[in-house]
Structures are given as structure tokens and as C-alpha cells.
PDB file of C-alpha atoms in Angstrom:
ATOM      1  CA  UNK A   1     -26.474  48.205 -43.023  1.00 83.00           C
ATOM      2  CA  UNK A   2     -29.532  47.289 -40.969  1.00 88.00           C
ATOM      3  CA  UNK A   3     -27.524  44.565 -39.223  1.00 91.00           C
ATOM      4  CA  UNK A   4     -24.696  47.013 -38.509  1.00 89.00           C
ATOM      5  CA  UNK A   5     -27.125  49.462 -36.895  1.00 91.00           C
ATOM      6  CA  UNK A   6     -28.755  46.681 -34.876  1.00 93.00           C
ATOM      7  CA  UNK A   7     -25.288  45.698 -33.686  1.00 91.00           C
ATOM      8  CA  UNK A   8     -24.594  49.288 -32.593  1.00 89.00           C
ATOM      9  CA  UNK A   9     -27.834  49.382 -30.600  1.00 92.00           C
ATOM     10  CA  UNK A  10     -26.901  46.155 -28.819  1.00 92.00           C
ATOM     11  CA  UNK A  11     -23.346  47.269 -28.034  1.00 86.00           C
ATOM     12  CA  UNK A  12     -24.371  50.758 -26.900  1.00 85.00           C
ATOM     13  CA  UNK A  13     -26.995  49.444 -24.496  1.00 88.00           C
ATOM     14  CA  UNK A  14     -24.632  46.750 -23.226  1.00 87.00           C
ATOM     15  CA  UNK A  15     -21.993  49.364 -22.354  1.00 78.00           C
ATOM     16  CA  UNK A  16     -24.324  51.105 -19.918  1.00 82.00           C
ATOM     17  CA  UNK A  17     -25.506  47.865 -18.299  1.00 84.00           C
ATOM     18  CA  UNK A  18     -21.931  46.646 -17.901  1.00 77.00           C
ATOM     19  CA  UNK A  19     -20.816  49.984 -16.448  1.00 74.00           C
ATOM     20  CA  UNK A  20     -23.533  49.876 -13.790  1.00 76.00           C
ATOM     21  CA  UNK A  21     -22.617  46.287 -12.924  1.00 77.00           C
ATOM     22  CA  UNK A  22     -18.851  46.890 -12.885  1.00 70.00           C
ATOM     23  CA  UNK A  23     -19.253  49.788 -10.464  1.00 69.00           C
ATOM     24  CA  UNK A  24     -21.256  47.637  -8.062  1.00 70.00           C
ATOM     25  CA  UNK A  25     -18.329  45.302  -7.310  1.00 67.00           C
ATOM     26  CA  UNK A  26     -14.937  45.724  -5.706  1.00 62.00           C
ATOM     27  CA  UNK A  27     -11.912  45.878  -7.965  1.00 59.00           C
ATOM     28  CA  UNK A  28      -9.457  43.006  -7.859  1.00 55.00           C
ATOM     29  CA  UNK A  29      -5.855  43.890  -8.595  1.00 53.00           C
ATOM     30  CA  UNK A  30      -6.570  47.495  -9.597  1.00 51.00           C
ATOM     31  CA  UNK A  31      -4.403  47.133 -12.696  1.00 51.00           C
ATOM     32  CA  UNK A  32      -5.424  47.758 -16.276  1.00 52.00           C
ATOM     33  CA  UNK A  33      -6.087  44.076 -16.909  1.00 54.00           C
ATOM     34  CA  UNK A  34      -8.151  42.943 -13.931  1.00 58.00           C
ATOM     35  CA  UNK A  35      -9.450  39.341 -14.305  1.00 62.00           C
ATOM     36  CA  UNK A  36     -10.771  39.318 -10.724  1.00 66.00           C
ATOM     37  CA  UNK A  37     -13.005  42.281 -11.525  1.00 64.00           C
ATOM     38  CA  UNK A  38     -14.385  40.445 -14.549  1.00 65.00           C
ATOM     39  CA  UNK A  39     -15.206  37.362 -12.463  1.00 71.00           C
ATOM     40  CA  UNK A  40     -16.977  39.476  -9.838  1.00 70.00           C
ATOM     41  CA  UNK A  41     -18.848  41.460 -12.479  1.00 70.00           C
ATOM     42  CA  UNK A  42     -20.174  38.215 -13.966  1.00 74.00           C
ATOM     43  CA  UNK A  43     -22.176  37.719 -10.745  1.00 74.00           C
ATOM     44  CA  UNK A  44     -24.206  40.854 -11.570  1.00 77.00           C
ATOM     45  CA  UNK A  45     -27.324  40.252 -13.680  1.00 82.00           C
ATOM     46  CA  UNK A  46     -26.860  43.551 -15.501  1.00 82.00           C
ATOM     47  CA  UNK A  47     -23.407  42.495 -16.632  1.00 82.00           C
ATOM     48  CA  UNK A  48     -24.732  39.148 -17.827  1.00 87.00           C
ATOM     49  CA  UNK A  49     -27.562  40.932 -19.664  1.00 89.00           C
ATOM     50  CA  UNK A  50     -24.944  43.192 -21.233  1.00 87.00           C
ATOM     51  CA  UNK A  51     -22.963  40.158 -22.365  1.00 87.00           C
ATOM     52  CA  UNK A  52     -26.107  38.675 -23.900  1.00 92.00           C
ATOM     53  CA  UNK A  53     -26.639  41.894 -25.847  1.00 93.00           C
ATOM     54  CA  UNK A  54     -22.968  41.831 -26.861  1.00 88.00           C
ATOM     55  CA  UNK A  55     -23.436  38.286 -28.158  1.00 90.00           C
ATOM     56  CA  UNK A  56     -26.497  39.274 -30.176  1.00 94.00           C
ATOM     57  CA  UNK A  57     -24.682  42.367 -31.410  1.00 92.00           C
ATOM     58  CA  UNK A  58     -21.740  40.236 -32.509  1.00 88.00           C
ATOM     59  CA  UNK A  59     -24.023  38.046 -34.616  1.00 92.00           C
ATOM     60  CA  UNK A  60     -25.395  41.148 -36.350  1.00 94.00           C
ATOM     61  CA  UNK A  61     -21.851  42.459 -36.709  1.00 88.00           C
ATOM     62  CA  UNK A  62     -20.558  39.311 -38.392  1.00 89.00           C
ATOM     63  CA  UNK A  63     -23.419  39.407 -40.901  1.00 91.00           C
ATOM     64  CA  UNK A  64     -22.658  43.061 -41.634  1.00 90.00           C
ATOM     65  CA  UNK A  65     -18.895  42.500 -41.911  1.00 88.00           C
ATOM     66  CA  UNK A  66     -19.410  39.808 -44.539  1.00 84.00           C
ATOM     67  CA  UNK A  67     -21.879  41.950 -46.507  1.00 85.00           C
ATOM     68  CA  UNK A  68     -20.806  45.621 -46.519  1.00 88.00           C
ATOM     69  CA  UNK A  69     -17.449  47.462 -46.399  1.00 89.00           C
ATOM     70  CA  UNK A  70     -15.559  47.699 -43.129  1.00 90.00           C
ATOM     71  CA  UNK A  71     -15.743  51.496 -43.119  1.00 91.00           C
ATOM     72  CA  UNK A  72     -19.550  51.290 -43.191  1.00 91.00           C
ATOM     73  CA  UNK A  73     -19.634  48.811 -40.313  1.00 91.00           C
ATOM     74  CA  UNK A  74     -17.155  50.922 -38.349  1.00 89.00           C
ATOM     75  CA  UNK A  75     -19.196  54.083 -38.777  1.00 90.00           C
ATOM     76  CA  UNK A  76     -22.350  52.252 -37.736  1.00 88.00           C
ATOM     77  CA  UNK A  77     -20.590  50.974 -34.630  1.00 84.00           C
ATOM     78  CA  UNK A  78     -19.555  54.548 -33.846  1.00 83.00           C
ATOM     79  CA  UNK A  79     -23.262  55.132 -33.345  1.00 82.00           C
ATOM     80  CA  UNK A  80     -23.010  52.870 -30.295  1.00 80.00           C
ATOM     81  CA  UNK A  81     -21.730  55.936 -28.403  1.00 77.00           C
ATOM     82  CA  UNK A  82     -24.909  57.804 -29.314  1.00 83.00           C
ATOM     83  CA  UNK A  83     -26.901  54.798 -28.120  1.00 85.00           C
ATOM     84  CA  UNK A  84     -24.839  54.717 -24.914  1.00 80.00           C
ATOM     85  CA  UNK A  85     -25.567  58.388 -24.220  1.00 78.00           C
ATOM     86  CA  UNK A  86     -29.298  58.066 -24.903  1.00 81.00           C
ATOM     87  CA  UNK A  87     -29.691  54.861 -22.876  1.00 83.00           C
ATOM     88  CA  UNK A  88     -27.615  56.278 -20.017  1.00 78.00           C
ATOM     89  CA  UNK A  89     -29.825  59.364 -20.023  1.00 76.00           C
ATOM     90  CA  UNK A  90     -32.870  57.179 -19.500  1.00 73.00           C
ATOM     91  CA  UNK A  91     -31.396  54.546 -17.204  1.00 73.00           C
ATOM     92  CA  UNK A  92     -29.366  56.917 -15.050  1.00 66.00           C
ATOM     93  CA  UNK A  93     -32.060  59.628 -14.988  1.00 66.00           C
ATOM     94  CA  UNK A  94     -30.155  62.477 -16.602  1.00 63.00           C
ATOM     95  CA  UNK A  95     -30.867  64.532 -19.685  1.00 74.00           C
ATOM     96  CA  UNK A  96     -28.827  65.275 -22.777  1.00 78.00           C
ATOM     97  CA  UNK A  97     -28.059  68.880 -23.634  1.00 81.00           C
ATOM     98  CA  UNK A  98     -28.975  70.527 -26.931  1.00 85.00           C
ATOM     99  CA  UNK A  99     -25.387  70.103 -28.121  1.00 85.00           C
ATOM    100  CA  UNK A 100     -25.473  66.395 -27.324  1.00 84.00           C
ATOM    101  CA  UNK A 101     -28.732  65.918 -29.214  1.00 85.00           C
ATOM    102  CA  UNK A 102     -27.123  67.754 -32.139  1.00 90.00           C
ATOM    103  CA  UNK A 103     -24.221  65.306 -31.943  1.00 88.00           C
ATOM    104  CA  UNK A 104     -26.664  62.394 -32.037  1.00 87.00           C
ATOM    105  CA  UNK A 105     -28.270  63.934 -35.141  1.00 90.00           C
ATOM    106  CA  UNK A 106     -24.813  64.338 -36.712  1.00 92.00           C
ATOM    107  CA  UNK A 107     -24.072  60.660 -36.165  1.00 91.00           C
ATOM    108  CA  UNK A 108     -27.384  59.689 -37.745  1.00 89.00           C
ATOM    109  CA  UNK A 109     -26.789  62.013 -40.708  1.00 93.00           C
ATOM    110  CA  UNK A 110     -23.341  60.565 -41.257  1.00 92.00           C
ATOM    111  CA  UNK A 111     -24.712  57.039 -41.234  1.00 91.00           C
ATOM    112  CA  UNK A 112     -27.350  58.018 -43.795  1.00 91.00           C
ATOM    113  CA  UNK A 113     -24.646  59.375 -46.113  1.00 94.00           C
ATOM    114  CA  UNK A 114     -22.596  56.200 -45.748  1.00 91.00           C
ATOM    115  CA  UNK A 115     -25.628  54.040 -46.485  1.00 87.00           C
ATOM    116  CA  UNK A 116     -26.185  55.952 -49.730  1.00 91.00           C
ATOM    117  CA  UNK A 117     -22.522  55.846 -50.776  1.00 90.00           C
ATOM    118  CA  UNK A 118     -21.491  52.321 -49.758  1.00 86.00           C
ATOM    119  CA  UNK A 119     -20.727  49.760 -52.413  1.00 81.00           C
ATOM    120  CA  UNK A 120     -20.499  46.003 -51.863  1.00 77.00           C
ATOM    121  CA  UNK A 121     -17.878  44.537 -49.544  1.00 75.00           C
ATOM    122  CA  UNK A 122     -14.514  43.776 -51.134  1.00 74.00           C
ATOM    123  CA  UNK A 123     -13.923  40.205 -52.219  1.00 69.00           C
ATOM    124  CA  UNK A 124     -10.315  39.932 -51.061  1.00 69.00           C
ATOM    125  CA  UNK A 125      -9.152  38.323 -47.799  1.00 70.00           C
ATOM    126  CA  UNK A 126      -5.780  40.058 -47.707  1.00 73.00           C
ATOM    127  CA  UNK A 127      -2.249  38.642 -47.535  1.00 79.00           C
ATOM    128  CA  UNK A 128      -1.243  35.950 -45.042  1.00 79.00           C
ATOM    129  CA  UNK A 129       0.998  38.512 -43.308  1.00 85.00           C
ATOM    130  CA  UNK A 130      -2.109  40.522 -42.414  1.00 88.00           C
ATOM    131  CA  UNK A 131      -3.625  37.607 -40.495  1.00 85.00           C
ATOM    132  CA  UNK A 132      -0.425  37.069 -38.514  1.00 91.00           C
ATOM    133  CA  UNK A 133      -0.238  40.816 -37.843  1.00 91.00           C
ATOM    134  CA  UNK A 134      -3.722  40.640 -36.347  1.00 92.00           C
ATOM    135  CA  UNK A 135      -2.529  38.031 -33.870  1.00 90.00           C
ATOM    136  CA  UNK A 136       0.398  40.251 -32.898  1.00 92.00           C
ATOM    137  CA  UNK A 137      -1.947  43.215 -32.472  1.00 92.00           C
ATOM    138  CA  UNK A 138      -4.182  41.191 -30.149  1.00 92.00           C
ATOM    139  CA  UNK A 139      -1.184  40.356 -27.960  1.00 92.00           C
ATOM    140  CA  UNK A 140      -0.189  44.034 -27.933  1.00 91.00           C
ATOM    141  CA  UNK A 141      -3.649  44.932 -26.613  1.00 90.00           C
ATOM    142  CA  UNK A 142      -3.021  42.770 -23.549  1.00 87.00           C
ATOM    143  CA  UNK A 143       0.299  44.546 -22.966  1.00 88.00           C
ATOM    144  CA  UNK A 144      -1.472  47.914 -23.126  1.00 84.00           C
ATOM    145  CA  UNK A 145      -3.836  46.747 -20.402  1.00 83.00           C
ATOM    146  CA  UNK A 146      -0.977  45.535 -18.246  1.00 81.00           C
ATOM    147  CA  UNK A 147       0.740  48.953 -18.321  1.00 82.00           C
ATOM    148  CA  UNK A 148      -2.427  51.060 -18.114  1.00 80.00           C
ATOM    149  CA  UNK A 149      -2.644  50.613 -14.340  1.00 73.00           C
ATOM    150  CA  UNK A 150       0.376  52.893 -13.926  1.00 79.00           C
ATOM    151  CA  UNK A 151      -1.492  55.938 -15.285  1.00 79.00           C
ATOM    152  CA  UNK A 152      -3.788  58.369 -13.412  1.00 78.00           C
ATOM    153  CA  UNK A 153      -7.534  57.568 -13.568  1.00 74.00           C
ATOM    154  CA  UNK A 154      -8.450  59.891 -16.467  1.00 76.00           C
ATOM    155  CA  UNK A 155      -5.700  58.888 -18.918  1.00 82.00           C
ATOM    156  CA  UNK A 156      -6.007  55.266 -17.784  1.00 85.00           C
ATOM    157  CA  UNK A 157      -9.690  55.171 -18.727  1.00 85.00           C
ATOM    158  CA  UNK A 158      -8.971  56.595 -22.184  1.00 85.00           C
ATOM    159  CA  UNK A 159      -6.010  54.251 -22.720  1.00 88.00           C
ATOM    160  CA  UNK A 160      -8.062  51.229 -21.696  1.00 90.00           C
ATOM    161  CA  UNK A 161     -10.862  52.356 -24.007  1.00 88.00           C
ATOM    162  CA  UNK A 162      -8.427  52.710 -26.902  1.00 90.00           C
ATOM    163  CA  UNK A 163      -6.983  49.288 -26.120  1.00 91.00           C
ATOM    164  CA  UNK A 164     -10.445  47.750 -25.988  1.00 91.00           C
ATOM    165  CA  UNK A 165     -11.287  49.340 -29.338  1.00 90.00           C
ATOM    166  CA  UNK A 166      -8.076  47.951 -30.824  1.00 92.00           C
ATOM    167  CA  UNK A 167      -9.066  44.498 -29.620  1.00 93.00           C
ATOM    168  CA  UNK A 168     -12.499  44.817 -31.207  1.00 91.00           C
ATOM    169  CA  UNK A 169     -10.886  46.194 -34.389  1.00 93.00           C
ATOM    170  CA  UNK A 170      -8.849  42.993 -34.581  1.00 94.00           C
ATOM    171  CA  UNK A 171     -12.115  41.062 -34.380  1.00 92.00           C
ATOM    172  CA  UNK A 172     -13.668  43.079 -37.230  1.00 92.00           C
ATOM    173  CA  UNK A 173     -10.759  42.579 -39.594  1.00 92.00           C
ATOM    174  CA  UNK A 174     -10.327  38.923 -38.594  1.00 91.00           C
ATOM    175  CA  UNK A 175     -13.940  38.151 -39.513  1.00 89.00           C
ATOM    176  CA  UNK A 176     -13.256  39.420 -43.022  1.00 88.00           C
ATOM    177  CA  UNK A 177      -9.890  37.712 -43.447  1.00 88.00           C
ATOM    178  CA  UNK A 178     -11.015  34.176 -42.565  1.00 85.00           C
ATOM    179  CA  UNK A 179     -11.160  32.570 -45.999  1.00 77.00           C
ATOM    180  CA  UNK A 180     -12.451  29.103 -45.134  1.00 73.00           C
ATOM    181  CA  UNK A 181     -14.951  27.743 -42.611  1.00 75.00           C
ATOM    182  CA  UNK A 182     -13.947  24.107 -43.022  1.00 78.00           C
ATOM    183  CA  UNK A 183     -12.744  22.714 -39.694  1.00 77.00           C
ATOM    184  CA  UNK A 184      -9.102  21.828 -40.514  1.00 81.00           C
ATOM    185  CA  UNK A 185      -8.336  25.125 -42.258  1.00 79.00           C
ATOM    186  CA  UNK A 186     -10.372  27.262 -39.854  1.00 82.00           C
ATOM    187  CA  UNK A 187      -8.494  26.140 -36.735  1.00 82.00           C
ATOM    188  CA  UNK A 188      -5.142  26.519 -38.499  1.00 85.00           C
ATOM    189  CA  UNK A 189      -5.951  30.099 -39.530  1.00 87.00           C
ATOM    190  CA  UNK A 190      -4.171  32.690 -37.321  1.00 90.00           C
ATOM    191  CA  UNK A 191      -7.111  35.026 -37.948  1.00 89.00           C
ATOM    192  CA  UNK A 192      -9.321  32.805 -35.769  1.00 90.00           C
ATOM    193  CA  UNK A 193      -6.820  32.956 -32.890  1.00 91.00           C
ATOM    194  CA  UNK A 194      -6.590  36.725 -33.352  1.00 92.00           C
ATOM    195  CA  UNK A 195     -10.393  36.994 -33.290  1.00 93.00           C
ATOM    196  CA  UNK A 196     -10.713  35.075 -30.024  1.00 93.00           C
ATOM    197  CA  UNK A 197      -7.783  36.772 -28.307  1.00 93.00           C
ATOM    198  CA  UNK A 198      -8.698  40.254 -29.542  1.00 92.00           C
ATOM    199  CA  UNK A 199     -12.307  39.880 -28.410  1.00 90.00           C
ATOM    200  CA  UNK A 200     -11.317  38.580 -24.972  1.00 90.00           C
ATOM    201  CA  UNK A 201      -8.724  41.330 -24.511  1.00 90.00           C
ATOM    202  CA  UNK A 202     -11.223  43.967 -25.603  1.00 90.00           C
ATOM    203  CA  UNK A 203     -13.816  42.795 -23.086  1.00 84.00           C
ATOM    204  CA  UNK A 204     -11.251  42.660 -20.299  1.00 86.00           C
ATOM    205  CA  UNK A 205      -9.903  46.166 -20.917  1.00 89.00           C
ATOM    206  CA  UNK A 206     -13.353  47.686 -21.412  1.00 82.00           C
ATOM    207  CA  UNK A 207     -14.605  46.177 -18.140  1.00 78.00           C
ATOM    208  CA  UNK A 208     -11.653  47.670 -16.263  1.00 81.00           C
ATOM    209  CA  UNK A 209     -12.175  51.046 -17.967  1.00 82.00           C
ATOM    210  CA  UNK A 210     -15.857  51.152 -17.043  1.00 72.00           C
ATOM    211  CA  UNK A 211     -15.105  50.202 -13.433  1.00 71.00           C
ATOM    212  CA  UNK A 212     -12.770  53.111 -12.787  1.00 67.00           C
ATOM    213  CA  UNK A 213     -13.827  55.880 -15.162  1.00 71.00           C
ATOM    214  CA  UNK A 214     -16.411  57.501 -17.371  1.00 74.00           C
ATOM    215  CA  UNK A 215     -18.653  55.462 -19.662  1.00 68.00           C
ATOM    216  CA  UNK A 216     -18.342  57.983 -22.477  1.00 67.00           C
ATOM    217  CA  UNK A 217     -14.565  58.468 -22.206  1.00 77.00           C
ATOM    218  CA  UNK A 218     -14.011  54.710 -22.318  1.00 81.00           C
ATOM    219  CA  UNK A 219     -16.490  54.254 -25.159  1.00 73.00           C
ATOM    220  CA  UNK A 220     -15.090  57.216 -27.124  1.00 76.00           C
ATOM    221  CA  UNK A 221     -11.601  55.732 -27.012  1.00 82.00           C
ATOM    222  CA  UNK A 222     -13.057  52.433 -28.098  1.00 83.00           C
ATOM    223  CA  UNK A 223     -14.921  54.042 -31.010  1.00 80.00           C
ATOM    224  CA  UNK A 224     -11.797  55.803 -32.324  1.00 83.00           C
ATOM    225  CA  UNK A 225      -9.709  52.638 -32.286  1.00 88.00           C
ATOM    226  CA  UNK A 226     -12.320  50.285 -33.701  1.00 86.00           C
ATOM    227  CA  UNK A 227     -13.364  52.517 -36.616  1.00 88.00           C
ATOM    228  CA  UNK A 228     -10.197  54.022 -38.096  1.00 87.00           C
ATOM    229  CA  UNK A 229      -8.036  50.885 -38.282  1.00 88.00           C
ATOM    230  CA  UNK A 230     -10.563  48.520 -39.901  1.00 91.00           C
ATOM    231  CA  UNK A 231     -11.714  51.232 -42.342  1.00 90.00           C
ATOM    232  CA  UNK A 232      -8.164  51.783 -43.642  1.00 85.00           C
ATOM    233  CA  UNK A 233      -7.481  48.048 -43.711  1.00 86.00           C
ATOM    234  CA  UNK A 234     -10.616  47.408 -45.759  1.00 86.00           C
ATOM    235  CA  UNK A 235      -9.740  50.065 -48.333  1.00 84.00           C
ATOM    236  CA  UNK A 236      -6.026  49.242 -48.603  1.00 83.00           C
ATOM    237  CA  UNK A 237      -6.028  45.432 -48.496  1.00 84.00           C
ATOM    238  CA  UNK A 238      -9.533  43.988 -48.735  1.00 85.00           C
ATOM    239  CA  UNK A 239     -10.961  45.810 -51.739  1.00 80.00           C
ATOM    240  CA  UNK A 240     -13.672  47.892 -50.025  1.00 84.00           C
ATOM    241  CA  UNK A 241     -14.834  50.747 -52.250  1.00 84.00           C
ATOM    242  CA  UNK A 242     -17.691  53.286 -52.216  1.00 88.00           C
ATOM    243  CA  UNK A 243     -20.012  53.592 -55.197  1.00 88.00           C
ATOM    244  CA  UNK A 244     -18.448  55.224 -58.224  1.00 88.00           C
ATOM    245  CA  UNK A 245     -18.584  58.995 -57.937  1.00 89.00           C
ATOM    246  CA  UNK A 246     -19.752  58.925 -54.313  1.00 91.00           C
ATOM    247  CA  UNK A 247     -16.388  58.588 -52.609  1.00 90.00           C
ATOM    248  CA  UNK A 248     -16.729  62.115 -51.230  1.00 93.00           C
ATOM    249  CA  UNK A 249     -20.076  61.268 -49.677  1.00 93.00           C
ATOM    250  CA  UNK A 250     -18.665  58.153 -47.992  1.00 91.00           C
ATOM    251  CA  UNK A 251     -15.714  60.095 -46.568  1.00 92.00           C
ATOM    252  CA  UNK A 252     -17.965  62.930 -45.388  1.00 94.00           C
ATOM    253  CA  UNK A 253     -20.415  60.516 -43.790  1.00 92.00           C
ATOM    254  CA  UNK A 254     -17.674  58.573 -42.025  1.00 92.00           C
ATOM    255  CA  UNK A 255     -16.124  61.776 -40.671  1.00 91.00           C
ATOM    256  CA  UNK A 256     -19.515  63.070 -39.534  1.00 93.00           C
ATOM    257  CA  UNK A 257     -20.440  59.839 -37.748  1.00 90.00           C
ATOM    258  CA  UNK A 258     -17.141  59.593 -35.884  1.00 88.00           C
ATOM    259  CA  UNK A 259     -16.987  63.334 -35.120  1.00 89.00           C
ATOM    260  CA  UNK A 260     -20.528  63.282 -33.768  1.00 88.00           C
ATOM    261  CA  UNK A 261     -19.688  60.317 -31.574  1.00 83.00           C
ATOM    262  CA  UNK A 262     -16.604  62.035 -30.196  1.00 82.00           C
ATOM    263  CA  UNK A 263     -18.577  65.229 -29.613  1.00 82.00           C
ATOM    264  CA  UNK A 264     -20.891  63.219 -27.395  1.00 79.00           C
ATOM    265  CA  UNK A 265     -17.888  62.166 -25.358  1.00 67.00           C
ATOM    266  CA  UNK A 266     -16.537  65.734 -25.203  1.00 58.00           C
ATOM    267  CA  UNK A 267     -19.776  67.394 -24.130  1.00 49.00           C
ATOM    268  CA  UNK A 268     -21.196  64.494 -22.194  1.00 44.00           C
ATOM    269  CA  UNK A 269     -18.223  64.111 -19.909  1.00 46.00           C
ATOM    270  CA  UNK A 270     -17.069  67.588 -18.937  1.00 39.00           C
ATOM    271  CA  UNK A 271     -17.249  68.411 -15.269  1.00 37.00           C
ATOM    272  CA  UNK A 272     -20.063  66.432 -13.727  1.00 36.00           C
ATOM    273  CA  UNK A 273     -21.747  65.646 -17.031  1.00 39.00           C
ATOM    274  CA  UNK A 274     -25.174  66.739 -18.237  1.00 37.00           C
ATOM    275  CA  UNK A 275     -27.590  68.265 -15.767  1.00 35.00           C
ATOM    276  CA  UNK A 276     -29.954  65.862 -14.027  1.00 34.00           C
ATOM    277  CA  UNK A 277     -33.613  65.831 -14.864  1.00 35.00           C
ATOM    278  CA  UNK A 278     -35.914  67.767 -12.596  1.00 35.00           C
ATOM    279  CA  UNK A 279     -36.605  65.618  -9.565  1.00 35.00           C
ATOM    280  CA  UNK A 280     -33.598  63.328 -10.118  1.00 34.00           C
ATOM    281  CA  UNK A 281     -31.755  62.316  -6.928  1.00 32.00           C
ATOM    282  CA  UNK A 282     -28.690  64.386  -6.125  1.00 32.00           C
ATOM    283  CA  UNK A 283     -26.549  61.278  -5.757  1.00 33.00           C
ATOM    284  CA  UNK A 284     -27.411  59.837  -9.171  1.00 34.00           C
ATOM    285  CA  UNK A 285     -24.992  59.193 -11.986  1.00 36.00           C
ATOM    286  CA  UNK A 286     -24.538  61.551 -14.905  1.00 37.00           C
ATOM    287  CA  UNK A 287     -25.051  60.339 -18.461  1.00 37.00           C
ATOM    288  CA  UNK A 288     -21.300  59.946 -18.672  1.00 38.00           C
ATOM    289  CA  UNK A 289     -21.416  57.435 -15.854  1.00 38.00           C
ATOM    290  CA  UNK A 290     -19.566  59.550 -13.319  1.00 38.00           C
ATOM    291  CA  UNK A 291     -20.698  59.634  -9.725  1.00 35.00           C
ATOM    292  CA  UNK A 292     -22.303  63.028  -9.153  1.00 34.00           C
ATOM    293  CA  UNK A 293     -21.222  64.990  -6.087  1.00 36.00           C
ATOM    294  CA  UNK A 294     -23.897  66.708  -3.967  1.00 34.00           C
ATOM    295  CA  UNK A 295     -23.953  70.508  -4.218  1.00 35.00           C
ATOM    296  CA  UNK A 296     -21.846  72.358  -1.684  1.00 39.00           C
ATOM    297  CA  UNK A 297     -23.489  74.763   0.748  1.00 35.00           C
ATOM    298  CA  UNK A 298     -22.536  78.378   0.307  1.00 36.00           C
TER     299      UNK A 298
END
């Protein structure tokens, strides 16, 4: 569980750094999947730093995925939205409201319940059809990105966030379904192809979402998609189970962690976002990552 939480801290901080970097460059094609934007963003040191944190977070994530149930890892990763909000509040010089701090506390409480209720990770790798389905899901994520550019900015950001989360969900499940690390069998396993394609698609869609919309809306969509799917997959096909008699606590904790994360998106991204700290510049960004408009004269 410690590795899962460390992964969430890395991913949450990386989201803010990547958002700042993505907004500093010109968009390429303006579509949902925008490879030109990704290339330009890679010239920004903040984006590269974010990628480094993503890489470190992925290492922690893999360790967690092979050690504890998928629903526990997913709930811990939901905490990345709380990390995003807190880091954005410090980096972008805004403050979180009382409701947002309560949401952060809810996420933390949910994670504590899951830690108490979680049993060991299931020992099954799932049917072969599941691994091929993961590859199909990764391809579908790319199609979502291709069509997202036709939507207005708000829905497009949410759709891209959901697509990015689906790509990262493919990665989570694929890590668990790889049954052999020997070179011949590993490269023939469709789960490895799904892992690589899903991760790349997730990064691409998330970068485009952060360039054109709110950090918290994009991250909230990502959290929903990358927690629910893997959790159900782990329980239904991979043998993940809570401790005997504590199933209710695991379900309650999972719901609390995800609900708290989504509450951060709801309250952190309404209107112009949380109020700026006293003395903050009028043209700063809100914690949600949205460009703040100067006050109008009466």
C-alpha cells in the first residue's frame, strides 16, 4: 500500500507540472490526439520533470499491482487528484476551500479503510481472452482521442480525461495478467502490447486534455476510468478479495476515496476555481488550472 500511495504522489504532482508545460506551447492539430503538442511539450523542462515523476510512479505502481488487489491500487491512485489539488494550490498560488480540504480528508479516510480491509492480491492471471480484450481496449482509446476534437472544450476535456484513464486502466490490468517474464513468452503476450499501447495512448490524451482544459476535470475523468474498471476486473477474473468479514469496509473505503476525489473536481473547478491567496496576482491560475480572468470594473 505504501508503494501505491507513493505512486499517487508522483502522478498527482506530475499532472500539475505537465499542465503548466502543456499550456506554455502552441497546439498542433487541435484534435483530441495531438502528437505535435506532445513533441512541443517535451521541450519544456516541467513536462520532462513530470515524465520523470510518472516513470518513478510507474515503478511504484507495478510493485503495488503485483502485491495488493487492484481495487486497493485504484483507490490509492484516486488520491492523485487530492495530490494534484494540493500541489496546484501551492504551485499556482491559490488556496483550497474548506469543502476541498474535507474532500482531501475523505480520500485519506477511504484509503485508511481500504488498507485495513485489503487481503493479498489474487493469484490468477485471467483467461487469454482478457489479454486480447485489453489490446482491443487500448486501440479504442486512440479512437476516442481521434473523435474528441469534435466536441466543445468542456466535454472534450472530460472525454479526453476518461480516455486517458481507460488507457492507464489497461496498463494496470495488463501488469497483473502478464504470466511470464521470460523473453520469448513475454514478447508474444498480447498483454505487453496492450500495456505499451494503453500507456502511450493515455499519455497522449491526457496531454491534449491538460492543454485545452481544466487540470481537475481532466484528472477526475482519468480517476473514474482508471479505478472502476480494474477494480471490477480484479474481483471478477483475477481473484482479488478483501479480508474475510471486512468486505463492507473495503467497499466503503473505495467509495469514499473515489467520491472524495470527484468532490475535489466538482468544487475545485466551478466558475473560476478556488479563491486566490491574499496577495496572489490577478492573472494567476486557479487550483483547477484554469486561466483566471481579471475582475471587471463596476
